[in-house]
XYZ file of C-alpha atoms in Angstrom:
633
model
C 31.193 13.119 -8.031
C 28.967 11.682 -5.422
C 27.812 12.343 -1.971
C 25.303 11.490 0.534
C 21.731 11.947 -0.051
C 19.170 14.509 0.995
C 13.950 14.100 0.770
C 11.900 14.053 3.159
C 8.452 13.497 2.421
C 9.122 17.057 2.662
C 12.741 16.668 2.621
C 15.124 13.821 3.182
C 18.789 13.298 3.590
C 21.494 14.554 1.327
C 21.290 13.023 -2.059
C 24.309 11.118 -3.030
C 23.749 12.464 -6.443
C 21.954 15.856 -6.335
C 21.460 15.543 -10.004
C 19.186 12.614 -9.113
C 15.640 13.096 -7.937
C 15.464 12.370 -4.268
C 12.303 10.413 -3.908
C 10.651 10.535 -0.578
C 8.524 7.741 0.624
C 5.331 9.586 0.804
C 4.464 13.031 -0.404
C 5.809 16.527 0.095
C 5.057 17.366 3.660
C 4.497 13.736 4.714
C 7.966 12.920 5.962
C 7.963 11.840 9.544
C 4.207 11.878 9.716
C 2.757 9.802 12.510
C -0.301 9.368 14.583
C -1.855 8.448 17.864
C -2.107 4.641 18.222
C -5.527 3.082 17.440
C -7.473 3.233 20.697
C -9.301 0.525 22.544
C -13.110 0.635 22.467
C -13.271 1.262 26.250
C -10.911 4.216 26.075
C -12.712 7.596 26.040
C -11.982 10.145 23.235
C -9.823 13.014 24.344
C -8.539 16.307 22.924
C -4.873 16.695 22.203
C -2.644 19.550 20.992
C -0.269 17.147 19.290
C 0.101 13.609 17.997
C 2.889 11.091 17.779
C 3.089 7.431 16.603
C 3.184 6.056 20.077
C 1.620 8.811 22.163
C 4.865 10.488 23.253
C 5.116 14.304 23.083
C 8.044 16.470 24.213
C 6.152 19.801 24.227
C 3.256 20.596 26.463
C 0.096 22.357 25.341
C 1.334 25.739 26.294
C 4.809 25.580 24.794
C 6.081 28.960 23.451
C 8.312 27.679 20.671
C 10.415 24.773 19.519
C 13.683 24.473 21.383
C 15.751 24.451 18.111
C 14.698 27.871 16.928
C 15.912 31.383 17.791
C 12.706 33.204 18.908
C 14.497 36.533 18.302
C 15.725 35.683 14.821
C 15.663 38.766 12.645
C 13.404 39.045 9.591
C 14.775 40.137 6.209
C 17.242 39.256 3.540
C 17.308 36.481 1.000
C 17.957 32.704 0.968
C 19.120 31.457 -2.395
C 20.007 27.850 -3.267
C 19.897 25.203 -5.891
C 17.202 22.597 -5.363
C 18.735 19.453 -3.943
C 15.738 17.187 -3.216
C 12.275 16.803 -4.510
C 8.754 15.542 -3.844
C 5.613 15.042 -5.921
C 6.259 15.798 -9.529
C 9.287 17.983 -9.017
C 12.514 17.655 -11.058
C 15.917 18.840 -9.926
C 16.804 20.368 -13.292
C 13.851 22.371 -14.444
C 10.224 23.284 -13.871
C 7.147 24.046 -15.962
C 4.261 24.055 -13.485
C 3.398 25.480 -10.023
C 1.180 22.541 -9.318
C 3.411 20.074 -7.548
C 0.900 17.735 -5.984
C -0.233 15.996 -9.145
C 1.395 13.669 -11.641
C 1.378 16.021 -14.678
C 4.275 18.347 -15.341
C 7.470 19.091 -13.452
C 6.815 21.124 -10.355
C 8.629 24.264 -9.125
C 10.697 24.319 -5.902
C 9.339 25.771 -2.644
C 5.613 25.420 -3.416
C 5.056 23.548 -0.147
C 5.905 26.867 1.613
C 2.798 28.521 0.224
C 0.332 26.113 1.901
C -0.475 25.368 5.475
C -1.506 21.970 6.898
C -3.476 20.854 9.882
C -0.353 20.011 11.859
C 3.453 20.283 11.431
C 6.368 18.211 12.582
C 8.779 18.961 15.360
C 12.315 18.394 14.081
C 13.714 17.325 17.520
C 11.311 14.399 17.934
C 11.224 11.227 15.826
C 7.549 11.556 14.908
C 5.703 14.255 16.806
C 3.246 16.734 15.193
C 1.664 19.917 16.630
C -1.245 22.031 15.619
C -1.022 24.689 12.834
C -4.475 25.050 11.233
C -5.785 22.673 13.897
C -5.769 23.921 17.457
C -6.812 20.478 18.756
C -7.694 16.977 17.617
C -9.978 14.360 19.117
C -9.831 10.654 18.274
C -12.938 8.388 18.254
C -12.973 5.302 20.513
C -12.387 2.952 17.624
C -9.650 5.104 16.156
C -11.420 5.478 12.792
C -12.473 9.124 13.056
C -10.260 12.113 13.809
C -11.964 15.398 14.553
C -9.769 18.451 14.008
C -10.776 21.759 15.534
C -9.562 24.649 13.408
C -8.347 28.012 14.371
C -10.868 30.633 13.457
C -8.200 33.208 12.544
C -6.763 31.068 9.636
C -6.769 32.976 6.368
C -5.785 32.538 2.794
C -3.469 35.142 1.217
C -6.443 37.109 -0.256
C -7.843 37.567 3.235
C -10.656 35.102 2.931
C -11.243 32.699 5.820
C -9.808 29.181 5.668
C -12.596 26.824 6.901
C -13.169 23.135 7.411
C -14.740 22.917 4.002
C -11.338 23.868 2.454
C -9.738 21.081 4.412
C -12.357 18.466 3.433
C -12.184 19.358 -0.191
C -8.389 19.405 -0.209
C -8.147 15.927 1.261
C -10.652 14.489 -1.195
C -8.871 16.104 -4.135
C -5.521 14.639 -3.119
C -7.054 11.131 -2.598
C -8.767 11.171 -5.943
C -6.503 13.310 -8.151
C -3.275 13.791 -6.298
C 0.185 12.446 -7.287
C 0.434 8.696 -6.675
C 2.978 9.380 -3.856
C -0.017 10.891 -2.004
C -3.062 9.181 -3.404
C -1.742 5.690 -2.831
C -0.767 6.441 0.778
C -4.158 7.891 1.746
C -6.433 5.587 -0.108
C -7.848 4.243 3.211
C -9.083 7.710 4.081
C -12.778 7.102 3.411
C -14.236 10.589 3.962
C -13.662 14.152 5.134
C -16.682 16.124 6.351
C -17.122 19.724 7.529
C -20.155 19.966 9.819
C -19.260 23.573 10.567
C -16.535 26.131 9.705
C -14.200 25.112 12.482
C -14.700 21.347 12.564
C -13.468 18.778 10.056
C -14.032 15.001 10.667
C -11.740 12.641 8.792
C -12.797 9.007 8.630
C -10.636 5.902 7.921
C -11.336 2.352 6.839
C -11.141 -0.385 9.414
C -7.643 -1.800 9.465
C -6.097 1.439 8.370
C -2.425 1.846 9.018
C -1.126 3.303 12.232
C 0.235 6.472 10.761
C -2.393 7.339 8.142
C -4.238 9.976 10.210
C -1.051 11.944 10.653
C -0.084 11.606 7.065
C -3.428 13.278 6.383
C -2.721 15.916 9.023
C 0.397 17.036 7.263
C -1.102 17.401 3.782
C -1.425 20.855 2.204
C -4.757 22.636 2.424
C -6.056 24.409 -0.713
C -8.935 26.836 -1.319
C -12.091 25.045 -2.212
C -13.445 28.147 -3.967
C -10.226 28.664 -5.943
C -10.385 25.091 -7.416
C -14.179 25.199 -7.895
C -13.559 26.706 -11.321
C -10.152 25.179 -12.094
C -8.807 21.780 -13.064
C -6.840 20.489 -10.054
C -4.767 18.182 -12.242
C -3.726 20.867 -14.692
C -0.164 21.879 -15.274
C -0.205 25.614 -14.826
C 1.954 28.628 -14.118
C -0.837 30.525 -12.350
C 0.197 31.058 -8.734
C -2.190 29.110 -6.598
C -4.056 30.703 -3.668
C -2.387 29.550 -0.444
C -2.319 30.353 3.234
C 1.279 29.602 4.098
C 4.244 31.699 5.174
C 5.322 32.404 1.499
C 3.654 33.156 -1.840
C 4.938 32.986 -5.342
C 6.937 35.992 -6.535
C 9.062 36.424 -9.584
C 9.923 33.447 -11.727
C 11.469 32.513 -15.059
C 10.319 29.079 -16.231
C 13.117 26.535 -15.931
C 15.602 29.082 -14.545
C 14.479 30.369 -11.127
C 11.544 30.925 -8.829
C 11.269 33.294 -5.898
C 8.891 32.915 -2.937
C 8.017 36.111 -1.041
C 7.403 36.125 2.708
C 3.777 37.033 3.554
C 4.099 40.028 5.827
C 0.722 39.586 7.372
C 0.920 35.804 7.611
C -1.915 34.836 9.895
C 0.072 32.136 11.828
C 3.328 33.915 12.271
C 3.033 34.114 16.028
C 1.882 30.572 16.715
C 4.263 28.410 18.742
C 4.976 26.106 15.800
C 6.110 29.153 13.777
C 7.925 31.382 16.217
C 11.543 31.944 15.085
C 10.785 30.487 11.690
C 10.155 31.781 8.112
C 12.721 34.582 8.579
C 13.795 35.395 5.010
C 11.954 38.019 3.103
C 12.603 35.975 -0.021
C 13.566 32.424 -0.858
C 14.992 31.881 -4.360
C 15.753 28.554 -6.064
C 18.030 28.516 -9.150
C 17.859 25.787 -11.792
C 20.857 24.468 -13.759
C 20.932 21.542 -16.222
C 24.688 21.176 -15.688
C 26.339 20.677 -12.320
C 29.504 22.362 -13.187
C 27.639 25.455 -14.410
C 25.846 25.487 -11.104
C 29.040 25.313 -9.134
C 30.502 28.207 -11.147
C 27.373 30.187 -10.537
C 27.644 29.575 -6.720
C 31.376 30.640 -6.899
C 30.331 33.903 -8.567
C 27.633 34.590 -5.876
C 24.614 33.803 -8.109
C 23.266 31.870 -5.108
C 24.538 31.782 -1.591
C 23.709 28.333 -0.016
C 25.105 25.067 -1.421
C 25.021 21.616 -0.038
C 27.978 19.760 -1.596
C 27.207 16.240 -2.732
C 30.433 15.619 -4.766
C 33.334 14.365 -2.720
C 35.877 15.404 -5.355
C 34.642 18.979 -5.427
C 34.500 19.109 -1.621
C 38.088 17.952 -1.481
C 39.556 19.988 -4.322
C 37.092 22.528 -5.651
C 36.907 25.091 -2.803
C 40.129 26.939 -3.636
C 38.626 30.056 -5.212
C 39.155 33.575 -3.977
C 35.903 33.955 -2.020
C 36.940 31.042 0.212
C 40.429 32.357 0.791
C 38.977 35.720 1.707
C 36.499 34.238 4.142
C 33.454 35.401 2.144
C 32.460 31.756 1.582
C 32.659 29.367 4.573
C 32.358 25.590 4.789
C 30.572 23.722 7.481
C 30.217 19.964 8.191
C 26.981 19.261 10.312
C 26.235 15.815 11.607
C 23.015 14.146 10.513
C 21.033 11.878 12.823
C 18.362 10.974 10.265
C 18.302 7.662 8.272
C 20.585 7.974 5.233
C 18.213 6.741 2.711
C 18.284 4.059 0.029
C 20.348 5.199 -2.997
C 21.352 2.858 -5.815
C 20.811 1.638 -9.306
C 17.197 0.190 -9.326
C 16.704 -2.929 -11.468
C 13.314 -3.000 -13.228
C 12.099 -6.571 -12.514
C 9.103 -6.059 -14.747
C 11.445 -6.790 -17.611
C 11.948 -10.470 -18.344
C 15.707 -10.152 -18.398
C 15.853 -9.125 -14.773
C 13.182 -11.368 -13.137
C 15.745 -13.855 -11.810
C 17.389 -12.673 -8.554
C 20.575 -14.497 -9.544
C 20.898 -12.326 -12.690
C 20.274 -9.195 -10.551
C 22.966 -10.351 -8.059
C 25.416 -10.997 -10.822
C 24.909 -7.475 -12.129
C 25.504 -6.071 -8.678
C 28.768 -7.966 -8.342
C 30.227 -6.035 -11.222
C 30.126 -2.757 -9.262
C 33.364 -2.253 -7.343
C 32.447 0.209 -4.619
C 35.868 0.083 -2.856
C 37.651 1.142 -5.989
C 35.034 3.775 -6.796
C 35.119 5.262 -3.267
C 38.938 5.473 -3.191
C 39.464 6.759 -6.753
C 36.479 8.929 -7.397
C 35.129 9.918 -3.974
C 38.212 10.480 -1.893
C 37.172 7.699 0.544
C 34.374 9.928 1.831
C 31.674 7.260 1.882
C 30.524 3.993 3.312
C 28.716 1.417 1.320
C 24.892 1.338 1.751
C 23.634 -2.148 2.656
C 20.268 -1.587 4.192
C 17.003 -0.066 3.190
C 17.182 1.714 6.589
C 20.790 2.599 6.638
C 22.184 4.699 9.469
C 19.360 3.888 11.816
C 18.411 1.255 14.386
C 15.855 -0.139 11.904
C 18.648 -1.831 9.921
C 18.872 -5.570 10.146
C 22.175 -6.952 11.411
C 23.423 -10.457 11.925
C 20.915 -13.323 12.317
C 17.281 -12.595 13.005
C 16.210 -12.074 16.615
C 13.526 -14.271 18.132
C 11.037 -11.405 17.653
C 12.061 -11.117 13.951
C 11.770 -14.814 13.415
C 8.104 -14.678 14.867
C 7.316 -12.458 11.932
C 9.321 -14.301 9.336
C 8.493 -17.956 10.130
C 4.876 -17.817 8.876
C 6.219 -16.467 5.602
C 9.022 -19.045 5.170
C 7.418 -20.622 2.096
C 7.572 -17.362 0.223
C 11.064 -16.371 1.252
C 14.627 -17.462 0.238
C 16.495 -19.442 2.931
C 19.077 -16.608 3.352
C 16.476 -14.430 5.008
C 16.769 -16.689 8.027
C 20.579 -16.301 8.298
C 22.816 -13.283 8.582
C 21.328 -10.231 6.820
C 22.737 -9.870 3.283
C 25.620 -7.515 2.794
C 27.172 -6.354 -0.523
C 30.379 -8.070 -1.426
C 33.604 -6.225 -0.497
C 36.134 -6.146 -3.345
C 39.843 -6.142 -3.263
C 39.728 -2.544 -4.525
C 41.440 -3.342 -7.851
C 38.465 -2.276 -9.915
C 38.207 -5.743 -11.471
C 38.012 -8.165 -8.563
C 38.378 -11.641 -10.155
C 36.618 -13.380 -7.319
C 33.551 -11.217 -7.567
C 33.360 -11.463 -11.386
C 33.773 -15.251 -11.184
C 30.895 -15.461 -8.763
C 28.760 -13.325 -11.142
C 29.573 -15.723 -14.008
C 28.559 -18.740 -11.825
C 25.296 -17.072 -10.792
C 24.399 -16.364 -14.485
C 25.030 -20.103 -15.281
C 22.773 -21.137 -12.412
C 20.031 -18.844 -13.880
C 20.293 -20.719 -17.189
C 22.212 -18.084 -19.092
C 24.827 -19.137 -21.676
C 27.885 -17.354 -23.140
C 28.379 -17.418 -26.920
C 31.094 -15.368 -28.632
C 31.702 -13.267 -25.519
C 28.004 -12.415 -25.090
C 25.768 -13.642 -22.252
C 22.420 -14.926 -23.544
C 19.287 -15.366 -21.433
C 17.605 -18.769 -21.337
C 15.444 -17.747 -24.323
C 18.530 -16.876 -26.370
C 18.333 -13.083 -26.193
C 21.502 -11.176 -25.428
C 21.602 -9.784 -21.843
C 22.015 -6.008 -22.359
C 21.612 -3.227 -19.868
C 20.697 0.446 -20.471
C 21.450 2.829 -17.612
C 18.866 5.578 -18.023
C 19.753 8.990 -16.727
C 19.172 12.682 -17.208
C 22.441 14.045 -15.908
C 26.110 13.059 -16.537
C 27.055 13.293 -12.864
C 27.200 9.527 -12.266
C 28.892 8.703 -15.518
C 32.391 8.378 -13.842
C 31.001 5.823 -11.476
C 28.869 4.018 -14.112
C 31.548 3.563 -16.803
C 33.774 1.254 -14.637
C 30.634 -0.655 -13.689
C 29.915 -1.093 -17.451
C 33.413 -2.181 -18.157
C 33.075 -5.031 -15.617
C 29.754 -6.067 -17.042
C 31.435 -6.262 -20.337
C 34.179 -8.493 -18.982
C 31.552 -11.124 -18.166
C 29.689 -10.729 -21.448
C 27.000 -8.221 -20.580
C 26.697 -5.178 -22.767
C 26.040 -1.971 -20.882
C 25.243 1.512 -22.182
C 24.330 4.860 -20.734
C 21.421 6.654 -22.169
C 21.127 10.272 -21.109
C 17.855 12.060 -21.997
C 16.249 15.381 -21.194
C 14.368 15.715 -17.861
C 10.916 15.686 -19.435
C 11.600 12.379 -21.255
C 13.246 10.956 -18.211
C 10.276 11.728 -15.918
C 7.919 10.244 -18.575
C 9.872 7.096 -18.994
C 10.067 6.530 -15.219
C 6.394 7.130 -14.868
C 5.823 4.403 -17.407
C 8.576 2.124 -15.945
C 10.270 2.194 -19.255
C 13.832 1.520 -18.241
C 16.367 -1.218 -17.365
C 18.388 0.417 -14.544
C 18.181 3.915 -13.202
C 19.606 5.583 -10.126
C 17.328 7.055 -7.448
C 17.481 7.718 -3.737
C 14.479 7.094 -1.445
C 14.226 8.460 2.069
C 11.917 7.435 4.850
C 11.160 9.141 8.144
C 12.320 8.108 11.593
C 8.997 6.260 12.001
C 8.227 4.570 8.785
C 4.668 3.777 7.990
C 2.187 3.363 5.074
C 4.341 5.423 2.719
C 6.696 2.414 2.411
C 3.987 0.629 0.472
C 4.260 3.213 -2.291
C 7.890 2.181 -2.859
C 7.909 -1.446 -2.115
C 4.258 -2.721 -2.199
C 2.716 -4.953 -4.906
C -0.089 -2.468 -5.610
C 2.339 0.293 -6.307
C 4.314 -1.978 -8.659
C 1.482 -1.707 -11.089
C 0.575 1.959 -10.508
C 1.866 4.364 -13.166
C 4.150 7.014 -11.651
C 4.657 5.158 -8.295
C 7.938 5.056 -6.471
C 8.172 1.268 -6.879
C 10.746 1.500 -9.563
C 12.024 -2.038 -9.091
C 8.526 -3.497 -9.464
C 8.694 -5.324 -6.142
C 5.594 -7.594 -5.816
C 6.159 -10.053 -2.972
C 3.374 -11.298 -0.645
C 5.861 -11.632 2.104
C 7.063 -8.054 1.709
C 3.441 -6.799 1.601
C 2.692 -8.637 4.911
C 5.711 -7.091 6.580
C 4.795 -3.625 5.179
C 1.481 -4.053 7.012
C 3.351 -4.991 10.172
C 5.444 -1.816 9.896
C 2.419 0.357 9.203
C 0.489 -1.063 12.114
C 3.172 -1.373 14.811
C 1.825 -0.236 18.168
C 5.115 0.479 19.901
C 8.572 1.540 18.803
C 9.983 -1.827 19.752
C 7.375 -3.497 17.420
C 8.280 -1.001 14.702
C 11.976 -1.736 14.966
C 11.431 -5.477 14.777
C 9.100 -5.226 11.703
C 11.424 -2.894 9.913
C 14.385 -5.213 10.473
C 12.418 -8.189 9.247
C 11.305 -6.174 6.165
C 14.915 -5.101 5.545
C 16.074 -8.715 5.453
C 13.544 -9.526 2.827
C 14.154 -6.549 0.619
C 17.886 -7.071 0.720
C 17.540 -10.771 -0.132
C 15.519 -9.759 -3.252
C 18.514 -8.013 -4.908
C 16.232 -5.336 -6.325
C 18.958 -2.744 -6.483
C 22.762 -2.282 -6.762
C 23.375 -0.165 -3.561
C 25.507 2.941 -3.734
C 26.891 4.817 -0.737
C 26.071 7.250 2.101
C 27.472 9.668 4.495
C 26.165 10.699 7.983
C 26.813 14.411 7.615
C 25.785 17.486 5.617
C 28.603 19.335 3.815
C 27.686 23.023 3.380
C 29.277 25.846 1.509
C 27.821 29.262 2.374
C 28.350 32.762 1.388
C 28.768 34.251 4.912
C 25.333 35.923 5.211
C 23.487 33.338 7.276
C 22.774 32.781 10.933
C 21.426 29.617 12.498
C 20.562 28.475 15.982
C 23.424 27.400 18.173
C 21.610 24.085 18.801
C 19.628 23.318 15.587
C 17.201 20.490 15.069
C 18.410 16.987 15.667
C 16.520 15.517 12.657
C 17.325 17.885 9.846
C 19.087 21.089 8.907
C 16.053 23.242 9.394
C 17.025 25.302 6.384
C 15.640 27.628 5.295
C 12.925 27.578 7.969
C 14.909 28.296 11.131
C 17.953 30.034 9.604
C 18.077 33.827 9.074
C 19.886 36.586 7.174
C 22.758 38.338 8.942
C 22.739 41.830 7.591
C 26.054 42.931 9.179
C 27.883 39.933 7.846
C 26.426 40.550 4.418
C 27.598 44.189 4.423
C 31.090 43.107 5.466
C 31.421 40.866 2.382
C 29.523 43.106 0.018
C 26.335 41.022 -0.198
C 23.859 43.365 1.430
């Protein structure tokens, strides 16, 4: 198995294990969200058509469309795929609710396409947003109030007008009752007011993070009247009233869901939407077994597949449809950060509170053997929390990094001030004696003893590890890991449970080790607190699976969130990366810098697609002639 990872707050990079939930640091449409820097008191407020973290915009106010779309893309046809990345309460293997923005239930795929937001991201800029519901935005002199001017033509699917009241109510609902991925990030949004139908004023607490206003600008907008008589937190299969380019069509709970293109979508001709939302229907298929899913793709049950398994990519595409040219394969480079996939160690449990114990566990995973024997040498080892980006720490700290780290020296291990930690490189034998010996020495340093072949913690309890999972995809990689643990006296087991139990146990942090992948945008901000901050460590359902609660990390998270230039951001992220890597909170897995796609030959895409993402399904389209040629019309 294996493969790189996929998402962002809307969607992220290819998940190394598509059977794993791809957790995005933030919520649904938050990925890459950014905002105008906090302004000086003497600087006058001004109106803008777009926002970015550091004030840079590629597109002028009168731009006709994004450069990475085909303005003449035909409408029609169907896009069908298996879900490969999630946000909110979504699960990769099933769904039982259409409400994806709360903690309860397992949300259906594609629901983000049914709602509009104030602004949307440009996929050829690191962090720029442009107006959708909002035609303009003004920032107060102190940077604590953002006034969004709405488009009067905005409509919900039932024809009713979308007003500032809907925006204000939506933002408050998400802050008070939304999924922790959202609620924790926007907690410093203090108010949202609607003085008239076309004006919404969003206020923020002093000291708010740099990117919070734009996180807010990319949140979904709901109908205030619709939820006036409904429980926002309920798990429900009633299609919600939205305003986006798609609405819920046919569905079979846990098996598939279809989204139908809204033919009279109010925003179809706006510059941010030209050349996009081209399919008449978008369908997501669900499978509990990956091999069953692959067989379904081979038979044409769905037509778009991103391949995350190196073995299958190397050996599995020898079926007739490939030989006949009806299924084609494409490898597309990926310029986005690769994400942070690994086995996360739950430091809330006493057995794993000592970093030396955690490091000893990590030394039992032989990546080099795994990559060569199970993954056809297709991957590189992940080392950084910002892998495949200039935010990754390398070598010794720079003077700028040291300026941030020195005041925190008392709370940090000495290694933070030397070369950035890198995972050990094995001899590729599968049982590297030097690595295992080092693991044994670390356990002794941590006060562990070995009796009768069993490692015991300082209190006398046996050190045992349960790898919690909901899918067998990683078992070939985990079993050799467990064998090496056994060689040094640690008993390891795999516990595979159904998706509902898995989600419940992760929400309650009831696990020893589990595999997940986190993604962050090109301009990380406050969403990182939800995965690595101390407050999130004690919040049920948060992304802080490891239970990271470090004052130094929290200080650097604030530095990241409040950087005022890209150079400041890079420095803060590198310093943060050093501290997180030194904590040994995870056993890092692997990554790849490209998308591997297998497609039934029915799709068209722009010759020059977006730099930061595939843009699928938004900017792709259905090629009717090709479909007829292969009998798929």
